[in-house]
Structures are given as structure tokens and as C-alpha cells.
Short mmCIF file of C-alpha atoms and ligand atoms in Angstrom, two decimals:
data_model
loop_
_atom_site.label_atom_id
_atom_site.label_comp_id
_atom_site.label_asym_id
_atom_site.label_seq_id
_atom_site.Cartn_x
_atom_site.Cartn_y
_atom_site.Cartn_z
CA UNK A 1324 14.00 19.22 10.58
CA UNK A 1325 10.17 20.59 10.66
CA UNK A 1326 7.67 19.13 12.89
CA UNK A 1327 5.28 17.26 11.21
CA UNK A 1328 1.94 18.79 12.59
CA UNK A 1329 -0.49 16.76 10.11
CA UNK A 1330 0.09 12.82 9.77
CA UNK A 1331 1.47 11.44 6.62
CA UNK A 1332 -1.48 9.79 5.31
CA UNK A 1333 -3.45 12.53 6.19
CA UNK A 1334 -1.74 14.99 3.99
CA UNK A 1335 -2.02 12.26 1.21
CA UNK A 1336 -6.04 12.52 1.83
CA UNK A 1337 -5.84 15.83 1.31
CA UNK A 1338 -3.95 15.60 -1.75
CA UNK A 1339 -6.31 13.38 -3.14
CA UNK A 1340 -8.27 15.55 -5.65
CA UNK A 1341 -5.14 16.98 -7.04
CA UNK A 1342 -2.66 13.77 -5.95
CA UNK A 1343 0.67 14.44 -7.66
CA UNK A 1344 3.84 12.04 -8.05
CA UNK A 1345 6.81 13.31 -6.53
CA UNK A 1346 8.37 15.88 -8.51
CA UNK A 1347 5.65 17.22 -10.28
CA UNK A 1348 4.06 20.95 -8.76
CA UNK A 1349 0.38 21.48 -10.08
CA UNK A 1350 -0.25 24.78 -10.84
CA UNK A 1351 -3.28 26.38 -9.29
CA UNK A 1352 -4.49 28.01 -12.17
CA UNK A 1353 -4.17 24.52 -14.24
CA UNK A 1354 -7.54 22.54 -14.25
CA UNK A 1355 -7.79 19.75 -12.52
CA UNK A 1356 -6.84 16.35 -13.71
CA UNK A 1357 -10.70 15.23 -13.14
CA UNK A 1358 -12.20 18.43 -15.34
CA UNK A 1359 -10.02 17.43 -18.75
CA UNK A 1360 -10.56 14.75 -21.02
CA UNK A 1361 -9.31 11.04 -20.43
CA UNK A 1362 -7.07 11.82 -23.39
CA UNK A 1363 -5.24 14.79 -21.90
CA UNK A 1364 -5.26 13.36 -18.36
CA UNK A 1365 -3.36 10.22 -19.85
CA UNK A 1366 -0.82 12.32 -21.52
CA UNK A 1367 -0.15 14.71 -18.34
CA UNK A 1368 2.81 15.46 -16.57
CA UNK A 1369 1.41 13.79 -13.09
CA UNK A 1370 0.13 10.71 -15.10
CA UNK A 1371 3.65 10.66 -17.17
CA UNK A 1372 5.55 10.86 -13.60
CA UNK A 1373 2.96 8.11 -12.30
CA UNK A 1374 3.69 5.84 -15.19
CA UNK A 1375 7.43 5.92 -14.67
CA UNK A 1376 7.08 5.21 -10.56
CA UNK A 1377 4.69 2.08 -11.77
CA UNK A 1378 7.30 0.76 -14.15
CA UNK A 1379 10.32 1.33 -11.99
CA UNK A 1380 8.17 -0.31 -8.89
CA UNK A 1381 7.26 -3.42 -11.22
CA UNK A 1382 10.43 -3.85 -12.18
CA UNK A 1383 11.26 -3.56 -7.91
CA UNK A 1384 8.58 -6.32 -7.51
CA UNK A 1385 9.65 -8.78 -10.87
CA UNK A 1386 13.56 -8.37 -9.11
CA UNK A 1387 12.46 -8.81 -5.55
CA UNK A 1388 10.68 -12.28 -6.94
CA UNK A 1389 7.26 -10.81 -5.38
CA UNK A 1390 5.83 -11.63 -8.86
CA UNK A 1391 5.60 -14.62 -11.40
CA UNK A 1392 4.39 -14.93 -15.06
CA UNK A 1393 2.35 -11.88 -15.60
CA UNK A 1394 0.81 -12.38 -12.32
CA UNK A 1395 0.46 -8.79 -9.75
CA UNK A 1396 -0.80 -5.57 -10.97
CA UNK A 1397 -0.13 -1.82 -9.87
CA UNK A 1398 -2.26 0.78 -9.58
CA UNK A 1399 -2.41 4.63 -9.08
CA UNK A 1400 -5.28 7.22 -8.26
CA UNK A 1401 -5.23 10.05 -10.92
CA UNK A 1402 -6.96 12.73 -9.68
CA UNK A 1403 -10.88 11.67 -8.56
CA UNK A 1404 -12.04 10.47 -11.88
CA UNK A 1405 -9.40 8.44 -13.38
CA UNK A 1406 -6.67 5.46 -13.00
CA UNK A 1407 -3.44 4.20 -13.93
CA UNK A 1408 -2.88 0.61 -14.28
CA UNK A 1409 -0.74 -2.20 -15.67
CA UNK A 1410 -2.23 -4.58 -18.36
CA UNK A 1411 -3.27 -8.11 -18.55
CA UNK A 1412 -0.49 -10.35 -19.85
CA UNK A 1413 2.56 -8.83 -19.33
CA UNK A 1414 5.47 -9.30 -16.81
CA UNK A 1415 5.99 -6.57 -14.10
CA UNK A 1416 9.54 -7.15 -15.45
CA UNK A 1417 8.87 -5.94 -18.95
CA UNK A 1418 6.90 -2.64 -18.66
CA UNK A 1419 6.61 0.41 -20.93
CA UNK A 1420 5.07 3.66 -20.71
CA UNK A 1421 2.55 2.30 -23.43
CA UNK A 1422 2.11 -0.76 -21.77
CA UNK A 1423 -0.09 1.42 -18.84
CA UNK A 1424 -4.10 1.68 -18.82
CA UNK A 1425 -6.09 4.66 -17.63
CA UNK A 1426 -9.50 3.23 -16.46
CA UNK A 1427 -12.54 5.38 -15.14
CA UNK A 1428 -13.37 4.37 -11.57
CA UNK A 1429 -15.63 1.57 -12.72
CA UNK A 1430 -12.79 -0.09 -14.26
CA UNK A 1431 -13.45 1.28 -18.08
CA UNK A 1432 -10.67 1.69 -20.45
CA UNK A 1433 -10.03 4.88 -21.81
CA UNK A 1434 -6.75 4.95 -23.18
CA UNK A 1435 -3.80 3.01 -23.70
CA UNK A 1436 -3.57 0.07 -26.44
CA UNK A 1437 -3.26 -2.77 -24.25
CA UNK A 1438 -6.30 -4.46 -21.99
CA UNK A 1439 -6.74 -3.53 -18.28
CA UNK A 1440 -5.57 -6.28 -15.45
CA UNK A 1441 -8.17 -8.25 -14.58
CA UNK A 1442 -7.93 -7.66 -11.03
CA UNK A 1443 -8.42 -3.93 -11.49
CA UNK A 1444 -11.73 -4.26 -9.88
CA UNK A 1445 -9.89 -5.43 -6.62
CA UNK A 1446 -7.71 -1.77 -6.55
CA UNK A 1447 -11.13 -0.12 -7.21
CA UNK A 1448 -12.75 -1.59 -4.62
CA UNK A 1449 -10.17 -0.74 -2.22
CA UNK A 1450 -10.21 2.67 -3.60
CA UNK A 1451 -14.04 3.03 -3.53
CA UNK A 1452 -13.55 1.81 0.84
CA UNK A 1453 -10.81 4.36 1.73
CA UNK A 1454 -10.16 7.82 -0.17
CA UNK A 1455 -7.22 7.30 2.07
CA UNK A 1456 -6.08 4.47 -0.44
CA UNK A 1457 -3.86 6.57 -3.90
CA UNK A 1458 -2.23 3.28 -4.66
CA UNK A 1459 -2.58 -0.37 -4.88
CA UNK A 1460 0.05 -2.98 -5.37
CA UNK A 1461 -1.00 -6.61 -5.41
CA UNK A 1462 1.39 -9.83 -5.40
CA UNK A 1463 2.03 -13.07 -4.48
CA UNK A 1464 5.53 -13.15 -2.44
CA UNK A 1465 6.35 -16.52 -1.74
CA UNK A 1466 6.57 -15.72 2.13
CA UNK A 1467 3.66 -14.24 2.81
CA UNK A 1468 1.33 -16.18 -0.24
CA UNK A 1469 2.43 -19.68 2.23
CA UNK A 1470 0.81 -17.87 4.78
CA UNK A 1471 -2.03 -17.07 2.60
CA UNK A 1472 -2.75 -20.58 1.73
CA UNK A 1473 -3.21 -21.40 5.34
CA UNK A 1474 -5.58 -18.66 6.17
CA UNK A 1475 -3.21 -17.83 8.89
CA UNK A 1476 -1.00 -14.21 9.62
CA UNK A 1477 2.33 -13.77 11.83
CA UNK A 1478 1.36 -13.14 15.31
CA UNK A 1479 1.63 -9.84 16.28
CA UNK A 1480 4.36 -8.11 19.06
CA UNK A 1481 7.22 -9.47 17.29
CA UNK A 1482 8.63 -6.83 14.75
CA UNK A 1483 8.54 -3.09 15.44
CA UNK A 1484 8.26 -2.15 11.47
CA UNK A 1485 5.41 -4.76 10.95
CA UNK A 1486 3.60 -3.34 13.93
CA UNK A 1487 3.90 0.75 12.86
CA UNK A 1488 3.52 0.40 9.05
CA UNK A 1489 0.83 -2.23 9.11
CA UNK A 1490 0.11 -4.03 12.24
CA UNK A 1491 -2.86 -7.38 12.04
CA UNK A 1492 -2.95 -8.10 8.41
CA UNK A 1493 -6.08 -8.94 7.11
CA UNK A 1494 -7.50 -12.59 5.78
CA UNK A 1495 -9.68 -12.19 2.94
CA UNK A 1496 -11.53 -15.28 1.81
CA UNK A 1497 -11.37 -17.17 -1.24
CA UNK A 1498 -13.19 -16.39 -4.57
CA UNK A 1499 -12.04 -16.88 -7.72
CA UNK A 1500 -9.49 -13.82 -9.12
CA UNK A 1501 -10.97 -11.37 -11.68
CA UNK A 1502 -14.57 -11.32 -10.86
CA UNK A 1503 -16.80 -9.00 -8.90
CA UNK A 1504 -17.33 -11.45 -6.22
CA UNK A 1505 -13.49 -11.62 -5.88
CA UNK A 1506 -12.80 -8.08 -5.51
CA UNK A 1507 -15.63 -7.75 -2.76
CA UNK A 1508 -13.85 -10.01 -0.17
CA UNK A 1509 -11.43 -7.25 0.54
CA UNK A 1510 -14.27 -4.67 1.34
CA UNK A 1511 -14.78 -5.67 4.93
CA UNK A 1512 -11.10 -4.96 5.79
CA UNK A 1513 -10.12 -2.22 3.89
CA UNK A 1514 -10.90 0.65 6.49
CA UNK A 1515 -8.23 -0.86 9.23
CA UNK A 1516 -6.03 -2.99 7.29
CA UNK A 1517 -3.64 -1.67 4.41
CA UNK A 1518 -2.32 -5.20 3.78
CA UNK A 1519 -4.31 -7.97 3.34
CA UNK A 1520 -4.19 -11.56 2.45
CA UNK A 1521 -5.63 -13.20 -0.49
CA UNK A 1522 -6.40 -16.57 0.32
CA UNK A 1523 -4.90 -19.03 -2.15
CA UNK A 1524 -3.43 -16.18 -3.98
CA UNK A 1525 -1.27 -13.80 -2.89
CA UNK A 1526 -1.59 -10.17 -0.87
CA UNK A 1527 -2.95 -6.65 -1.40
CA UNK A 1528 -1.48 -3.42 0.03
CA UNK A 1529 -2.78 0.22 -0.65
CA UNK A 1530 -0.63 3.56 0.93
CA UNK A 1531 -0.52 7.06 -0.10
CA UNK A 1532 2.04 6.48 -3.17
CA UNK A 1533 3.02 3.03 -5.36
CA UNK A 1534 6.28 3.13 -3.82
CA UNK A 1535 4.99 3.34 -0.33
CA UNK A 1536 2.08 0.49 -1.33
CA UNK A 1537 5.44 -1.55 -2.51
CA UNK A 1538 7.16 -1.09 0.89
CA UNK A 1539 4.50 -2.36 2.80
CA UNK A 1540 4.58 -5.71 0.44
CA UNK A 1541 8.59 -5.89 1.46
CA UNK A 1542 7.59 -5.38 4.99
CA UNK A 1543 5.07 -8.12 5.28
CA UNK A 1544 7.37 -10.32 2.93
CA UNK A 1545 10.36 -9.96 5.67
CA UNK A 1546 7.77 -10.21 8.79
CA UNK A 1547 6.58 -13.61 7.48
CA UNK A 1548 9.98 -15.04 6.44
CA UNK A 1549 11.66 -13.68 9.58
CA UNK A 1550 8.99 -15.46 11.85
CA UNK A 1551 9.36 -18.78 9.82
CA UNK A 1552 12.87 -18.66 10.68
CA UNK A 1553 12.65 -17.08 14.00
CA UNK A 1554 10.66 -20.76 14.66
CA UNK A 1555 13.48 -22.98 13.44
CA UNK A 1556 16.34 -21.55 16.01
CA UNK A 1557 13.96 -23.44 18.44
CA UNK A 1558 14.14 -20.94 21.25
CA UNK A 1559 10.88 -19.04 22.58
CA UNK A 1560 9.63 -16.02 20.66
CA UNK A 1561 9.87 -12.49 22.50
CA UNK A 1562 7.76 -10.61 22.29
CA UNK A 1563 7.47 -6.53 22.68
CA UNK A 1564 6.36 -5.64 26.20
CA UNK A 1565 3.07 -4.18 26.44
CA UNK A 1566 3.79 -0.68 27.74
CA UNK A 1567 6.03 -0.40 24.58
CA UNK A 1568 3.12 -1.56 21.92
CA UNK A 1569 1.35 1.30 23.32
CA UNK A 1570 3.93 3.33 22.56
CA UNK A 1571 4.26 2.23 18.94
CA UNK A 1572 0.08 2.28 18.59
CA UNK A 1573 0.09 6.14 19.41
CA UNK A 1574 2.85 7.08 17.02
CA UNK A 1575 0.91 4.79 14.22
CA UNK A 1576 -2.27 7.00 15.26
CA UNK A 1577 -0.03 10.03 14.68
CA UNK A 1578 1.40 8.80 11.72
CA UNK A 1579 -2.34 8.52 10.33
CA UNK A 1580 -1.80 4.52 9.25
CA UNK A 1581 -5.19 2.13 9.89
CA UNK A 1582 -5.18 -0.31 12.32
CA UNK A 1583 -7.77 -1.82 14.17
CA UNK A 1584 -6.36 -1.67 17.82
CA UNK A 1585 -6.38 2.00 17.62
CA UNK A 1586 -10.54 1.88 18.50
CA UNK A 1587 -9.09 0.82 22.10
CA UNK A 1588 -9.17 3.46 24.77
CA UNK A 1589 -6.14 2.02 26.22
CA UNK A 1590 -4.05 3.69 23.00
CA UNK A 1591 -2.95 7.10 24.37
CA UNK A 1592 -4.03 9.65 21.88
CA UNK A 1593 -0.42 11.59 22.27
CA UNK A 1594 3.35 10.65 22.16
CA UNK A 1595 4.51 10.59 25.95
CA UNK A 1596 8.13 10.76 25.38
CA UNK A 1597 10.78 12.31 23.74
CA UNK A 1598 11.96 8.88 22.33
CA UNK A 1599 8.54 8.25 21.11
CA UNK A 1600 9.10 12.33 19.22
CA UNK A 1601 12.48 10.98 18.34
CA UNK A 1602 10.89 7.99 16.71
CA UNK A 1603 8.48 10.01 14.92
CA UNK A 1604 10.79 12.53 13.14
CA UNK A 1605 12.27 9.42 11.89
CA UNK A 1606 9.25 7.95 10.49
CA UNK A 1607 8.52 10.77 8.86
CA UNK A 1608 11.83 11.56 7.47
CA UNK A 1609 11.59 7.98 5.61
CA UNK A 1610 8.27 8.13 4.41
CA UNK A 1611 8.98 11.61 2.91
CA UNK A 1612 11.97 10.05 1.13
CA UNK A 1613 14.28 12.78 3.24
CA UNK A 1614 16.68 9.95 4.21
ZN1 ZN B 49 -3.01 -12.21 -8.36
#
């Protein structure tokens, strides 16, 4: 197995001008998706691969009861110009090729049939704060949207996957959904936080792909319900020993994900052990899809 020299989401920032689904090779002498016409960059291989991972990660969320109605909305980066996104009105349950937008970055239309989600401006507004950020997923999991109601998050030290894929999950504050206002809450808490509660609504996660933006909602969903529970068998909580958070902080750092506690010194910039190398080829592996 190759040693991953550059972090995940690092190689995802690099991709970002010429960001491709999985499966799909640009070819160098091809122009870029941001130098053709909205027309051909909605009908291009990357966008008709990005179309199909939205639909079959909708259809994840609809199944995994993370959405109700025709509430949540996906969205992808295509190329630097354009996006993908699901319409207003419509069940993440129920979605077509047709059924998907492709918006200019200030949430204009231009193509597809069907009108835009309203809460595109939230994705763009994440995707305006972090070129990091090629896809947004938002939804209200019933788990994680209790905890959103009370302005409150899961302590932290409890669950290893919570702490390396997303670590303190942001609060945003209440406005209401679809506006400008609305989408600006999230601004604050973009740069270290790639999940983030809505208050009174729901929760917003952006990653390098739709399917990793998806994971992070299931990972949240199972931290909250798993600490609800955890509080019912009515014994103490315990939590992960210091010395070993540090440990999990550096391979996040390596791994390239945002979090806040990696601004303190105490972080070691390196791995220190071969468990922590251990750990990391198998991070990597799953992120990669190789296992
Ligand atoms: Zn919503």
C-alpha cells in the first residue's frame, strides 16, 4: 500500500479547478470545465458522474431517515465556475438526472428545468469560506437536529471517529432558512468546522466529495445518538486519555481535516508511532474507497 505523502483533503484542494467524480480521467488537452459554456459543462462526463453520486447519496440520506418532505439539499463544485444541485420541492428519495440544477457561484440557474433549492446560498457560502469545501450535504437527522434545537453539541473525547473526521461541531445561530442572512451564520465557522449545526433546523457538512460530505452526516448522526444512550446506562462517561487525543489531533492534521484545536502548540506536528502510521494507512485506505 503507497504512503500517502500529501493529506487527503489536500489533494482534493488541488483538484479543485479540474475536480472530477470518481471514475472519470480529464484529459489534459480537454478545456476546462470553467472555459465551456454552462450548457456543455451540464452535459459533461464529470457533471453526468456528479449527478449520479448526488442521486445515489439522496437516496442514502431519504433511506437513512436523515431527510423529510423535500427538506435537505446536495451540492457539488463543478470545476471553479459552476454547481450542481438538487431542486426545490422534491424528495431526496425521488431524484432524476433531470431533476439536478447547475447554478453559477452566485446561485444563478443555468440549466436544468426544475428551480434551484432554496438553501443553495448556504452551500455557496460555505464554498465561497473554504476552496477546501467540493461538496455540501445539508439535513436534519433526528439525532443530531435534537441537539440542534438546544444549541448544544456532544462533548468531545468520547468517540475516536467523531474526533478524526470532524472533532467540535459548530453552532450556528438561528435565521430564517433560504435567505441571505441565513446562509451567513455559517461563515464564521466554516474554516475549522466541516459540520455544523443549524439551530432549529438541522446540520451542514462540506468534504472533498458528496459521498464523503454524507459520511460525516452518519458520523455526527451516530456520535449524538450513541451519547444519548451512552447517558441512559447510568454509569460515568470515559473519556479518551489526553496523551491519546494528541495522538488522534496529529493524524487529523496529517489527514488535512479542519479543526480548531489544531492552532494549539501542544498538537505535535508529526505521527510519533508506528500505531499512529498504522492508523493512518487505514484512514486513508477508507477515504480513498480502497477498502
Ligand atoms: Zn433544511
Amino acid at each position: 500500500m503507497q504512503q500517502t505523502e500529501v493529506p487527503v483533503a489536500e489533494r482534493g484542494r488541488e483538484a479543485a479547478s479540474t475536480a472530477s467524480p470518481a471514475g472519470v480521467t480529464s484529459k489534459p488537452e480537454a478545456l476546462k470545465i470553467e472555459e465551456i459554456s454552462p450548457l456543455a459543462a451540464a452535459s459533461s462526463p464529470e457533471a453526468e458522474a456528479f449527478r449520479k453520486e448526488i442521486i445515489r447519496v439522496g437516496r442514502k440520506l431519504w433511506e437513512r431517515q436523515y431527510v423529510d418532505g423535500c427538506g435537505g439539499n446536495i451540492s457539488v463544485r463543478l470545476g471553479s465556475r459552476y454547481v450542481l444541485c438538487t431542486p426545490t420541492m422534491l424528495s431526496k428519495g425521488d431524484l432524476e438526472p433531470a431533476d439536478i440544477c447547475l447554478s453559477d457561484m452566485d446561485g444563478n440557474i443555468l440549466a436544468g428545468d426544475r428551480l434551484r433549492t432554496s438553501e443553495l446560498l448556504l452551500h455557496l457560502e460555505i464554498y465561497k469560506a473554504s476552496p477546501q469545501a467540493q461538496a455540501v450535504v445539508h439535513c436534519h437527522p433526528p439525532y443530531a437536529t435534537a441537539f440542534a434545537v438546544t444549541g448544544a453539541t456532544p462533548p468531545n473525547g468520547l468517540i475516536i471517529e467523531y474526533e478524526l473526521f470532524i472533532g467540535p461541531a459548530a453552532v450556528a445561530p438561528y435565521e430564517t432558512t433560504g435567505t441571505k442572512a441565513f446562509a451567513e451564520t455559517v461563515r464564521p465557522f466554516v474554516k475549522d468546522h466541516n459540520t455544523i449545526l443549524l439551530a432549529n433546523h438541522g446540520i451542514v457538512c462540506w468534504a472533498d466529495t458528496v459521498t464523503h460530505a454524507e459520511w460525516l452526516v452518519e458520523i455526527f448522526e451516530t456520535c449524538c445518538k450513541t451519547y444519548l444512550l451512552a447517558q441512559q446506562i447510568g454509569k460515568p462517561l470515559s473519556f479518551i486519555p489526553e496523551n491519546k487525543m494528541r495522538e488522534i489531533l496529529a493524524l487529523k492534521r496529517r489527514l488535512g481535516f479542519p479543526d480548531a484545536r489544531l492552532h494549539d502548540a501542544a498538537v505535535p506536528a508529526e505521527g510519533t508511532s508506528a500505531e499512529l502510521e498504522r492508523l493512518m494507512e487505514q484512514v486513508t485506505a477508507r477515504l480513498e474507497d480502497r477498502n
